[in-house]
């Protein structure tokens, strides 16, 4: 797909871009019953009540602040999204990144959580990118695990977390994985959770080299797309709202145009 899209799209001209980021995520949108017919919900035996809207954003970074933290370029963020398949969304986000100057960027970065579809899409569309798992999602995995290992014992949870978070923050993912695999489990359920979490960190090890990313002055969090989901998609989740896919996608398109600073251009194109 990557090669075909490169052939199909014109090469946008412009100056070099120091760092260009792509972030994407998914969030549920409440829909009418007809839109979820035959779809399994999150709870076994229960029908689905939402459809996943996929949202992507592209932004640039030119500098870091006096403390070495990355600074997102002002008004550089654009959004695109819809309720659609991962394959359809891949073309959408690739087109947005290409139009924003992906081919002119010195450094190309994809940031996301640990969802498998995100990294499959990244490798399919952006194989040359530096991939980074959002640090805050990775921390949350350890916090959730601490609660399972030491239920109701805040002191034990924090004591266990202290060393595990240190390994994570310092990019020592192999040590973290080894620790999880050697942690004794009180029940079969906890043993299964430890195995799943160890595999999560092992699979994403190269996406969690946070000291290296920070030395390069890169972002290590996906806060931009997290906020985008609330701002762009959150408007479809108000009390009593139930959407058709077509109606939801129309609103998502308008919200993305608005947030991307393209709202007036959109209406000018409609009038032309």
Short mmCIF file of C-alpha atoms in Angstrom, two decimals:
data_model
loop_
_atom_site.label_atom_id
_atom_site.label_comp_id
_atom_site.label_asym_id
_atom_site.label_seq_id
_atom_site.Cartn_x
_atom_site.Cartn_y
_atom_site.Cartn_z
CA UNK A 1 0.00 0.00 0.00
CA UNK A 2 2.79 2.41 0.90
CA UNK A 3 4.34 2.27 -2.55
CA UNK A 4 0.99 2.64 -4.34
CA UNK A 5 0.09 5.69 -2.27
CA UNK A 6 3.43 7.32 -3.03
CA UNK A 7 2.78 6.86 -6.74
CA UNK A 8 -0.76 8.22 -6.47
CA UNK A 9 -0.02 11.41 -4.53
CA UNK A 10 1.73 14.53 -5.84
CA UNK A 11 4.91 15.62 -4.09
CA UNK A 12 4.15 18.77 -2.05
CA UNK A 13 6.84 21.44 -2.33
CA UNK A 14 8.20 23.47 0.56
CA UNK A 15 11.10 23.90 2.97
CA UNK A 16 12.58 21.01 4.96
CA UNK A 17 10.77 20.07 8.18
CA UNK A 18 12.96 19.25 11.21
CA UNK A 19 10.51 16.82 12.88
CA UNK A 20 7.06 15.71 11.74
CA UNK A 21 4.81 13.66 14.01
CA UNK A 22 1.85 11.42 13.26
CA UNK A 23 -0.42 10.22 16.07
CA UNK A 24 -3.64 8.22 15.84
CA UNK A 25 -6.10 6.56 18.16
CA UNK A 26 -9.63 5.17 18.29
CA UNK A 27 -12.63 6.01 20.47
CA UNK A 28 -16.21 4.75 20.58
CA UNK A 29 -19.14 6.78 19.24
CA UNK A 30 -22.72 5.92 20.33
CA UNK A 31 -24.76 4.87 17.31
CA UNK A 32 -28.30 3.79 16.48
CA UNK A 33 -29.10 0.10 16.80
CA UNK A 34 -29.05 -0.56 13.06
CA UNK A 35 -25.35 0.42 12.92
CA UNK A 36 -24.31 -2.28 15.40
CA UNK A 37 -26.44 -5.16 14.16
CA UNK A 38 -24.43 -8.37 14.36
CA UNK A 39 -21.52 -6.71 16.17
CA UNK A 40 -20.26 -8.13 19.45
CA UNK A 41 -20.03 -5.73 22.39
CA UNK A 42 -17.21 -5.49 24.93
CA UNK A 43 -19.14 -7.74 27.33
CA UNK A 44 -19.64 -11.34 26.19
CA UNK A 45 -23.18 -11.95 25.04
CA UNK A 46 -24.01 -8.25 24.91
CA UNK A 47 -24.47 -6.34 21.63
CA UNK A 48 -22.27 -3.40 20.75
CA UNK A 49 -23.61 0.09 21.40
CA UNK A 50 -20.80 2.07 19.78
CA UNK A 51 -18.68 2.13 16.61
CA UNK A 52 -15.02 3.06 16.73
CA UNK A 53 -14.04 6.39 15.24
CA UNK A 54 -10.39 6.53 14.23
CA UNK A 55 -8.72 9.92 14.54
CA UNK A 56 -5.28 10.97 13.39
CA UNK A 57 -3.27 14.15 13.73
CA UNK A 58 -0.10 15.53 12.15
CA UNK A 59 2.07 18.26 13.64
CA UNK A 60 5.61 19.60 13.47
CA UNK A 61 8.37 20.47 15.90
CA UNK A 62 11.23 22.87 15.25
CA UNK A 63 12.72 23.60 18.67
CA UNK A 64 13.06 22.51 22.28
CA UNK A 65 12.69 24.78 25.28
CA UNK A 66 15.50 25.91 27.61
CA UNK A 67 15.16 22.66 29.57
CA UNK A 68 15.42 20.51 26.47
CA UNK A 69 11.74 19.60 26.25
CA UNK A 70 10.16 19.52 22.77
CA UNK A 71 7.90 22.37 21.70
CA UNK A 72 5.08 21.77 19.22
CA UNK A 73 5.04 24.37 16.46
CA UNK A 74 2.22 26.87 16.88
CA UNK A 75 -0.87 26.14 14.74
CA UNK A 76 0.88 23.19 13.11
CA UNK A 77 -1.64 20.49 14.07
CA UNK A 78 -4.13 19.10 11.57
CA UNK A 79 -6.68 16.33 12.10
CA UNK A 80 -8.43 13.70 10.02
CA UNK A 81 -10.75 10.88 10.98
CA UNK A 82 -13.87 8.80 10.43
CA UNK A 83 -15.71 5.66 11.44
CA UNK A 84 -14.14 3.27 8.96
CA UNK A 85 -11.93 0.20 8.63
CA UNK A 86 -8.24 0.30 9.49
CA UNK A 87 -7.40 -0.08 5.79
CA UNK A 88 -9.55 2.92 4.84
CA UNK A 89 -8.10 4.97 7.68
CA UNK A 90 -4.57 4.03 6.61
CA UNK A 91 -5.11 5.79 3.29
CA UNK A 92 -6.64 8.77 5.07
CA UNK A 93 -3.81 9.34 7.56
CA UNK A 94 -1.12 8.59 4.99
CA UNK A 95 -2.60 11.21 2.65
CA UNK A 96 -2.71 13.77 5.46
CA UNK A 97 0.90 13.13 6.46
CA UNK A 98 2.06 13.27 2.84
CA UNK A 99 0.26 16.56 2.20
CA UNK A 100 1.82 17.99 5.36
CA UNK A 101 5.33 17.25 4.09
CA UNK A 102 6.19 13.73 5.24
CA UNK A 103 8.65 13.42 2.38
CA UNK A 104 10.45 16.64 3.43
CA UNK A 105 10.83 15.77 7.12
CA UNK A 106 14.31 15.05 8.49
CA UNK A 107 12.86 13.05 11.35
CA UNK A 108 9.56 11.19 11.11
CA UNK A 109 7.85 10.01 14.29
CA UNK A 110 4.72 7.95 15.01
CA UNK A 111 3.39 7.97 18.58
CA UNK A 112 0.55 5.78 19.83
CA UNK A 113 -0.54 3.46 22.60
CA UNK A 114 0.06 -0.28 22.48
CA UNK A 115 -2.95 -1.15 20.30
CA UNK A 116 -1.89 -3.67 17.68
CA UNK A 117 -3.79 -2.00 14.81
CA UNK A 118 -1.87 1.23 15.38
CA UNK A 119 1.53 -0.38 14.92
CA UNK A 120 0.38 -2.55 12.04
CA UNK A 121 -0.80 0.62 10.30
CA UNK A 122 2.41 2.47 11.17
CA UNK A 123 4.62 -0.23 9.70
CA UNK A 124 2.41 -0.44 6.63
CA UNK A 125 2.30 3.29 5.90
CA UNK A 126 5.30 4.80 7.71
CA UNK A 127 8.04 2.13 7.76
CA UNK A 128 10.84 4.71 8.09
CA UNK A 129 9.36 6.39 11.16
CA UNK A 130 10.66 6.32 14.70
CA UNK A 131 7.91 4.54 16.65
CA UNK A 132 7.20 5.56 20.25
CA UNK A 133 4.71 4.02 22.67
CA UNK A 134 3.06 6.75 24.69
CA UNK A 135 4.90 6.72 28.03
CA UNK A 136 1.75 7.41 30.04
CA UNK A 137 -0.06 4.39 28.57
CA UNK A 138 2.96 2.23 29.40
CA UNK A 139 2.96 3.54 32.97
CA UNK A 140 -0.75 2.77 33.24
CA UNK A 141 -0.07 -0.87 32.38
CA UNK A 142 2.26 -1.08 35.40
CA UNK A 143 -0.16 0.74 37.70
CA UNK A 144 -2.97 -1.65 36.73
CA UNK A 145 -0.68 -4.63 37.26
CA UNK A 146 0.40 -3.34 40.69
CA UNK A 147 -3.26 -3.19 41.79
CA UNK A 148 -3.77 -6.83 40.73
CA UNK A 149 -0.61 -8.04 42.43
CA UNK A 150 -1.27 -6.16 45.69
CA UNK A 151 -5.03 -5.47 45.91
CA UNK A 152 -5.95 -2.97 48.60
CA UNK A 153 -2.32 -2.48 49.72
CA UNK A 154 -1.20 0.97 48.60
CA UNK A 155 2.20 0.69 50.27
CA UNK A 156 3.03 -2.61 48.56
CA UNK A 157 1.77 -1.27 45.22
CA UNK A 158 4.00 1.79 45.41
CA UNK A 159 7.00 -0.25 46.57
CA UNK A 160 6.62 -2.66 43.63
CA UNK A 161 6.05 0.19 41.19
CA UNK A 162 9.11 2.14 42.25
CA UNK A 163 11.59 -0.25 40.65
CA UNK A 164 9.38 -1.17 37.68
CA UNK A 165 8.74 2.45 36.71
CA UNK A 166 12.46 3.15 37.04
CA UNK A 167 13.20 0.38 34.54
CA UNK A 168 10.54 1.72 32.18
CA UNK A 169 11.66 5.37 32.40
CA UNK A 170 15.26 4.37 31.74
CA UNK A 171 14.41 2.19 28.76
CA UNK A 172 15.55 -1.03 30.46
CA UNK A 173 12.69 -2.98 28.97
CA UNK A 174 14.48 -6.34 28.86
CA UNK A 175 15.07 -6.09 32.63
CA UNK A 176 11.43 -5.15 33.14
CA UNK A 177 10.24 -8.11 31.07
CA UNK A 178 12.52 -10.49 32.98
CA UNK A 179 11.17 -9.14 36.27
CA UNK A 180 7.56 -9.64 35.19
CA UNK A 181 8.25 -13.18 34.01
CA UNK A 182 9.86 -14.09 37.33
CA UNK A 183 7.19 -12.50 39.54
CA UNK A 184 5.32 -15.19 41.52
CA UNK A 185 1.56 -15.33 40.90
CA UNK A 186 -0.97 -16.12 43.61
CA UNK A 187 -3.62 -17.27 41.12
CA UNK A 188 -3.91 -18.55 37.57
CA UNK A 189 -5.62 -15.29 36.60
CA UNK A 190 -2.69 -13.21 37.85
CA UNK A 191 -0.23 -15.55 36.13
CA UNK A 192 -2.06 -14.98 32.86
CA UNK A 193 -2.03 -11.20 33.41
CA UNK A 194 1.73 -11.26 34.08
CA UNK A 195 2.30 -13.23 30.89
CA UNK A 196 0.20 -10.80 28.81
CA UNK A 197 1.94 -7.74 30.28
CA UNK A 198 5.40 -9.23 29.82
CA UNK A 199 4.57 -9.87 26.17
CA UNK A 200 3.24 -6.31 25.78
CA UNK A 201 6.51 -4.79 26.99
CA UNK A 202 8.64 -7.30 25.10
CA UNK A 203 6.82 -6.64 21.82
CA UNK A 204 7.15 -2.87 22.23
CA UNK A 205 10.68 -2.78 23.65
CA UNK A 206 12.22 -0.76 20.82
CA UNK A 207 9.33 1.71 21.02
CA UNK A 208 10.12 2.35 24.70
CA UNK A 209 13.72 3.61 24.55
CA UNK A 210 12.68 6.80 26.29
CA UNK A 211 16.16 8.08 27.24
CA UNK A 212 17.20 7.89 23.59
CA UNK A 213 14.05 9.67 22.43
CA UNK A 214 14.54 12.40 25.00
CA UNK A 215 18.16 12.91 24.02
CA UNK A 216 16.89 13.56 20.50
CA UNK A 217 14.46 16.15 21.88
CA UNK A 218 11.37 14.16 20.86
CA UNK A 219 7.94 13.93 22.44
CA UNK A 220 7.26 10.65 24.28
CA UNK A 221 3.54 11.19 24.93
CA UNK A 222 0.46 11.10 22.71
CA UNK A 223 -1.32 13.93 24.48
CA UNK A 224 -2.11 15.72 21.22
CA UNK A 225 -4.29 12.93 19.84
CA UNK A 226 -5.75 12.17 23.29
CA UNK A 227 -6.92 15.78 23.50
CA UNK A 228 -8.05 15.62 19.86
CA UNK A 229 -10.31 12.66 20.60
CA UNK A 230 -12.02 14.66 23.33
CA UNK A 231 -12.27 17.83 21.25
CA UNK A 232 -13.15 16.39 17.84
CA UNK A 233 -15.01 13.20 18.74
CA UNK A 234 -16.23 14.13 22.21
CA UNK A 235 -18.90 16.38 20.68
CA UNK A 236 -20.61 13.21 19.40
CA UNK A 237 -20.86 11.69 22.87
CA UNK A 238 -23.23 14.11 24.57
CA UNK A 239 -26.16 12.80 26.59
CA UNK A 240 -28.88 11.18 24.47
CA UNK A 241 -26.89 11.22 21.22
CA UNK A 242 -27.06 8.18 18.92
CA UNK A 243 -25.65 8.53 15.42
CA UNK A 244 -25.78 6.88 12.04
CA UNK A 245 -22.29 6.27 10.68
CA UNK A 246 -22.96 8.68 7.84
CA UNK A 247 -24.12 11.43 10.20
CA UNK A 248 -21.23 10.91 12.60
CA UNK A 249 -18.68 11.00 9.80
CA UNK A 250 -20.14 14.26 8.51
CA UNK A 251 -19.68 15.88 11.93
CA UNK A 252 -16.20 14.39 12.35
CA UNK A 253 -15.20 15.83 8.96
CA UNK A 254 -16.46 19.29 9.94
CA UNK A 255 -14.79 19.15 13.35
CA UNK A 256 -11.47 18.09 11.79
CA UNK A 257 -11.69 20.92 9.26
CA UNK A 258 -12.41 23.40 12.03
CA UNK A 259 -9.61 22.21 14.30
CA UNK A 260 -7.18 22.11 11.38
CA UNK A 261 -7.86 25.72 10.42
CA UNK A 262 -9.44 24.68 7.13
CA UNK A 263 -13.06 25.52 7.85
CA UNK A 264 -13.27 28.58 5.61
CA UNK A 265 -11.34 26.82 2.84
CA UNK A 266 -13.83 23.96 3.01
CA UNK A 267 -16.81 26.25 2.46
CA UNK A 268 -15.01 28.18 -0.26
CA UNK A 269 -14.46 24.89 -2.08
CA UNK A 270 -18.14 24.00 -1.64
CA UNK A 271 -19.20 27.34 -3.17
CA UNK A 272 -16.83 27.05 -6.11
#
